[in-house]
GROMACS .gro file of N, CA and C in nm:
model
  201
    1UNK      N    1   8.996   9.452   8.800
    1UNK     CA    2   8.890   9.413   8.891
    1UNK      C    3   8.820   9.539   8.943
    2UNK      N    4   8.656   9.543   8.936
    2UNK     CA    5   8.591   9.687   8.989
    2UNK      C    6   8.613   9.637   9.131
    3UNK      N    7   8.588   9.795   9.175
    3UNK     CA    8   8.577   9.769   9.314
    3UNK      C    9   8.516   9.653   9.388
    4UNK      N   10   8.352   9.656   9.298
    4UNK     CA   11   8.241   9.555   9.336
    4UNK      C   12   8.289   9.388   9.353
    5UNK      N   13   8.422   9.356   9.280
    5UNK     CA   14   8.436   9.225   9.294
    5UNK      C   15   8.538   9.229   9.390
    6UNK      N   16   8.620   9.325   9.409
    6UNK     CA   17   8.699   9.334   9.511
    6UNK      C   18   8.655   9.340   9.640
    7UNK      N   19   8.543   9.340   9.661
    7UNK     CA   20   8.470   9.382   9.817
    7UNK      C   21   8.410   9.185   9.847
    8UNK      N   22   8.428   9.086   9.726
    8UNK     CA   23   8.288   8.961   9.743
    8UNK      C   24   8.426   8.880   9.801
    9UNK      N   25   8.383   8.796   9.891
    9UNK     CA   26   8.405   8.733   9.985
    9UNK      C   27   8.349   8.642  10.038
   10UNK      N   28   8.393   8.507  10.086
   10UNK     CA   29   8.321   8.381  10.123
   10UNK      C   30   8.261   8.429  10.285
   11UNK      N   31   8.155   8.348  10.287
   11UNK     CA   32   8.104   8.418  10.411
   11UNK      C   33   7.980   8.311  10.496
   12UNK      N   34   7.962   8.284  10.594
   12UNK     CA   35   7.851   8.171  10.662
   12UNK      C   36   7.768   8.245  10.642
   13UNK      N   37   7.697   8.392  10.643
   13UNK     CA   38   7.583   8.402  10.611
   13UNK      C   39   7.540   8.412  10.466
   14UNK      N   40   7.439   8.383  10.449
   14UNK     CA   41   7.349   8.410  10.270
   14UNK      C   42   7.380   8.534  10.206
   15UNK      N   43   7.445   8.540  10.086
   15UNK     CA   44   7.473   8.658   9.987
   15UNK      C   45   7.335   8.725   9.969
   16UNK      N   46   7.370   8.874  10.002
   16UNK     CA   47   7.238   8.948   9.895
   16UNK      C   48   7.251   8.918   9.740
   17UNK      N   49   7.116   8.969   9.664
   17UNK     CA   50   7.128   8.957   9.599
   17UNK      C   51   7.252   9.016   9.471
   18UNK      N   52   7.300   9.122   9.535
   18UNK     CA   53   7.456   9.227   9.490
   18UNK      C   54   7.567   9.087   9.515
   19UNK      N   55   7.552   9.061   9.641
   19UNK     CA   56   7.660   9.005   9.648
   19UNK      C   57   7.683   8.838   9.627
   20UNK      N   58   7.568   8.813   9.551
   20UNK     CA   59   7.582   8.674   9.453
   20UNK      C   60   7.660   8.738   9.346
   21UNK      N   61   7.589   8.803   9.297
   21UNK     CA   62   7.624   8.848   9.134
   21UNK      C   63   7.748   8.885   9.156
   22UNK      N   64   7.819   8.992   9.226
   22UNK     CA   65   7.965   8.976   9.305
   22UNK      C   66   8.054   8.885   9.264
   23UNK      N   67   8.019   8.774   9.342
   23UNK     CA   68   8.045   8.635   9.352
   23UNK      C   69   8.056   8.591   9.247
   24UNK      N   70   7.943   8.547   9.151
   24UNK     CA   71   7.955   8.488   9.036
   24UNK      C   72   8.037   8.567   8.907
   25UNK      N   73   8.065   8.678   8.940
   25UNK     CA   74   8.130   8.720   8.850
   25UNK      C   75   8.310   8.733   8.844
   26UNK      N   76   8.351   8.689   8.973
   26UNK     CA   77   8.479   8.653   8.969
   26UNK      C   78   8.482   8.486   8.932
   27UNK      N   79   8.609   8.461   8.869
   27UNK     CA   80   8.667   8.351   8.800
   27UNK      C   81   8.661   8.268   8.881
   28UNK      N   82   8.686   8.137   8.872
   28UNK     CA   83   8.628   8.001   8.958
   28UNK      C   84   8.812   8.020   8.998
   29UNK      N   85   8.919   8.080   8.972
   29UNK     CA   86   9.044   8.055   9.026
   29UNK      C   87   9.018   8.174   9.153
   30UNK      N   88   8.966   8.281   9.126
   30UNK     CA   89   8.927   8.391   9.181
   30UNK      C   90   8.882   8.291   9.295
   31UNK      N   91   8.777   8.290   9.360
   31UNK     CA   92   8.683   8.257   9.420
   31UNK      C   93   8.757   8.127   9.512
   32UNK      N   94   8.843   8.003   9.440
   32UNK     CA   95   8.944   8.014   9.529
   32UNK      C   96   9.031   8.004   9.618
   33UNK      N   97   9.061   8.144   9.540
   33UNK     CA   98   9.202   8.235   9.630
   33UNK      C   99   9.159   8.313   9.751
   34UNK      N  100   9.003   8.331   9.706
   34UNK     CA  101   8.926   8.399   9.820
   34UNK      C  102   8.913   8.319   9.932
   35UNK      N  103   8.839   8.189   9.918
   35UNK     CA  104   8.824   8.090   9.990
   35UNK      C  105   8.940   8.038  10.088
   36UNK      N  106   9.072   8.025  10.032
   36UNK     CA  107   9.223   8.013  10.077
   36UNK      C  108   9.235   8.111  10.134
   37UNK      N  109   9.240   8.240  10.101
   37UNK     CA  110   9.292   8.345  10.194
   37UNK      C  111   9.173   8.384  10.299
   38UNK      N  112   9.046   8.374  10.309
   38UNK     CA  113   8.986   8.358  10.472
   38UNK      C  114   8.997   8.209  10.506
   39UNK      N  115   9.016   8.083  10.486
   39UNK     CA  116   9.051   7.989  10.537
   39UNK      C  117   9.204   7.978  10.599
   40UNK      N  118   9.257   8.067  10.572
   40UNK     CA  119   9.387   8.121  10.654
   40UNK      C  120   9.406   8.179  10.709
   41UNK      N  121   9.315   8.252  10.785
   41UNK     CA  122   9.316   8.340  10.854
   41UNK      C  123   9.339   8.295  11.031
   42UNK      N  124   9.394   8.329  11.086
   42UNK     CA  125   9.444   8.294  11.210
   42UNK      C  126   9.324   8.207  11.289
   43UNK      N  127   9.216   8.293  11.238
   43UNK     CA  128   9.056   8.241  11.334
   43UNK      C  129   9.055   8.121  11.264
   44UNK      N  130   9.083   8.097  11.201
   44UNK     CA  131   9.038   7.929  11.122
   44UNK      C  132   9.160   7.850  11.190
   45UNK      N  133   9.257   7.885  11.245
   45UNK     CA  134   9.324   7.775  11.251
   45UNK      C  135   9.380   7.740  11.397
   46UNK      N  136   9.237   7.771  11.481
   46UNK     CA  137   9.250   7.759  11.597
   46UNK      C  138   9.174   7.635  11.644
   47UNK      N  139   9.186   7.563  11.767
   47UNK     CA  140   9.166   7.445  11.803
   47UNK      C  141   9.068   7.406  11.910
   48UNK      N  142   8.970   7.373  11.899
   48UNK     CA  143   8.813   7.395  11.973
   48UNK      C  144   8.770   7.309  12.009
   49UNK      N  145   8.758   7.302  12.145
   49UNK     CA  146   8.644   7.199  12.174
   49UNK      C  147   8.469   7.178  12.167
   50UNK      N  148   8.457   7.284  12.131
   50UNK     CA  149   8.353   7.332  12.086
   50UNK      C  150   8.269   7.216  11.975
   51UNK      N  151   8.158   7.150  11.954
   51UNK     CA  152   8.068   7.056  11.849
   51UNK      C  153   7.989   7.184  11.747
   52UNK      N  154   7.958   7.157  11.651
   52UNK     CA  155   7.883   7.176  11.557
   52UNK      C  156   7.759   7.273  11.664
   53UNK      N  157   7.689   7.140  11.698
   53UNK     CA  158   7.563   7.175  11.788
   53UNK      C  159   7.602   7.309  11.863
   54UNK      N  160   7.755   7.309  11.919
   54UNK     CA  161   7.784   7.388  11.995
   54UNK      C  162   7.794   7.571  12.006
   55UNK      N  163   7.801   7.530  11.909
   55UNK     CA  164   7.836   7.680  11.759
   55UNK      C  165   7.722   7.699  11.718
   56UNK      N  166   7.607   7.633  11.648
   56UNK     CA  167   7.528   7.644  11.571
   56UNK      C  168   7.431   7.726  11.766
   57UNK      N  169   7.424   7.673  11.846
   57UNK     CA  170   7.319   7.711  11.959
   57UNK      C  171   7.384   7.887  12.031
   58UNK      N  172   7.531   7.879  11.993
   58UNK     CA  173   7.545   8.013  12.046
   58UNK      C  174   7.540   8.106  11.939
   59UNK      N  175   7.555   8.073  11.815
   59UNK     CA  176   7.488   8.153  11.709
   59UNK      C  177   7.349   8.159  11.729
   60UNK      N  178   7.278   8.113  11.728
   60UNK     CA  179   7.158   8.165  11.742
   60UNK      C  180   7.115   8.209  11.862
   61UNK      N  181   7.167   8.186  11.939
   61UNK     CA  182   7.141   8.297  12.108
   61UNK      C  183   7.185   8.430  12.025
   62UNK      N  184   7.301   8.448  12.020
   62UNK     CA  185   7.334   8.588  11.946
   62UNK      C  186   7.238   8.645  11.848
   63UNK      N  187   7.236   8.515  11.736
   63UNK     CA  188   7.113   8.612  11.659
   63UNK      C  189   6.978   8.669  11.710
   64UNK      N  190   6.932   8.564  11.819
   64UNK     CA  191   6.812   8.579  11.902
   64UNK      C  192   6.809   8.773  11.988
   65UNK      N  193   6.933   8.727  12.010
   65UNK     CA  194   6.973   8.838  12.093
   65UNK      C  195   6.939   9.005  12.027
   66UNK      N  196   6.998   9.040  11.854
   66UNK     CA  197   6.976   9.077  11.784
   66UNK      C  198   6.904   9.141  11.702
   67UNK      N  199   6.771   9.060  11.692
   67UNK     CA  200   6.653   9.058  11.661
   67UNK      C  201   6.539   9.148  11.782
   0.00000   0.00000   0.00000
């Protein structure tokens, strides 16, 4: 594995264009194991009262923020 596929990773924001090709170039078992191992990650398996709406409005304050 080059470095380059070792760095691609599932992610909520949009791939550049590097990091599609990244992406598409590891194996559909690849991709995943990727998926499994950040869906396991401690932050995923915490318990929220938090809605969709809820998340989606303080993400974009942040991004607002950002910009």
């Amino acid at each position: 594995m080059s470095d380059a596929t070792a760095r691609a990773t599932p992610s909520a924001l949009p791939p550049s264009d590097a990091e599609l090709a990244e992406w598409r170039a590891l194996s559909r078992e690849e991709q995943l194991a990727r998926y499994r191992e950040v869906l396991q990650h401690p932050d995923c398996q915490r318990i929220s009262t938090a809605t969709q709406s809820d998340i989606r409005a303080k993400a974009q304050q942040q991004a607002d923020r950002e910009c």
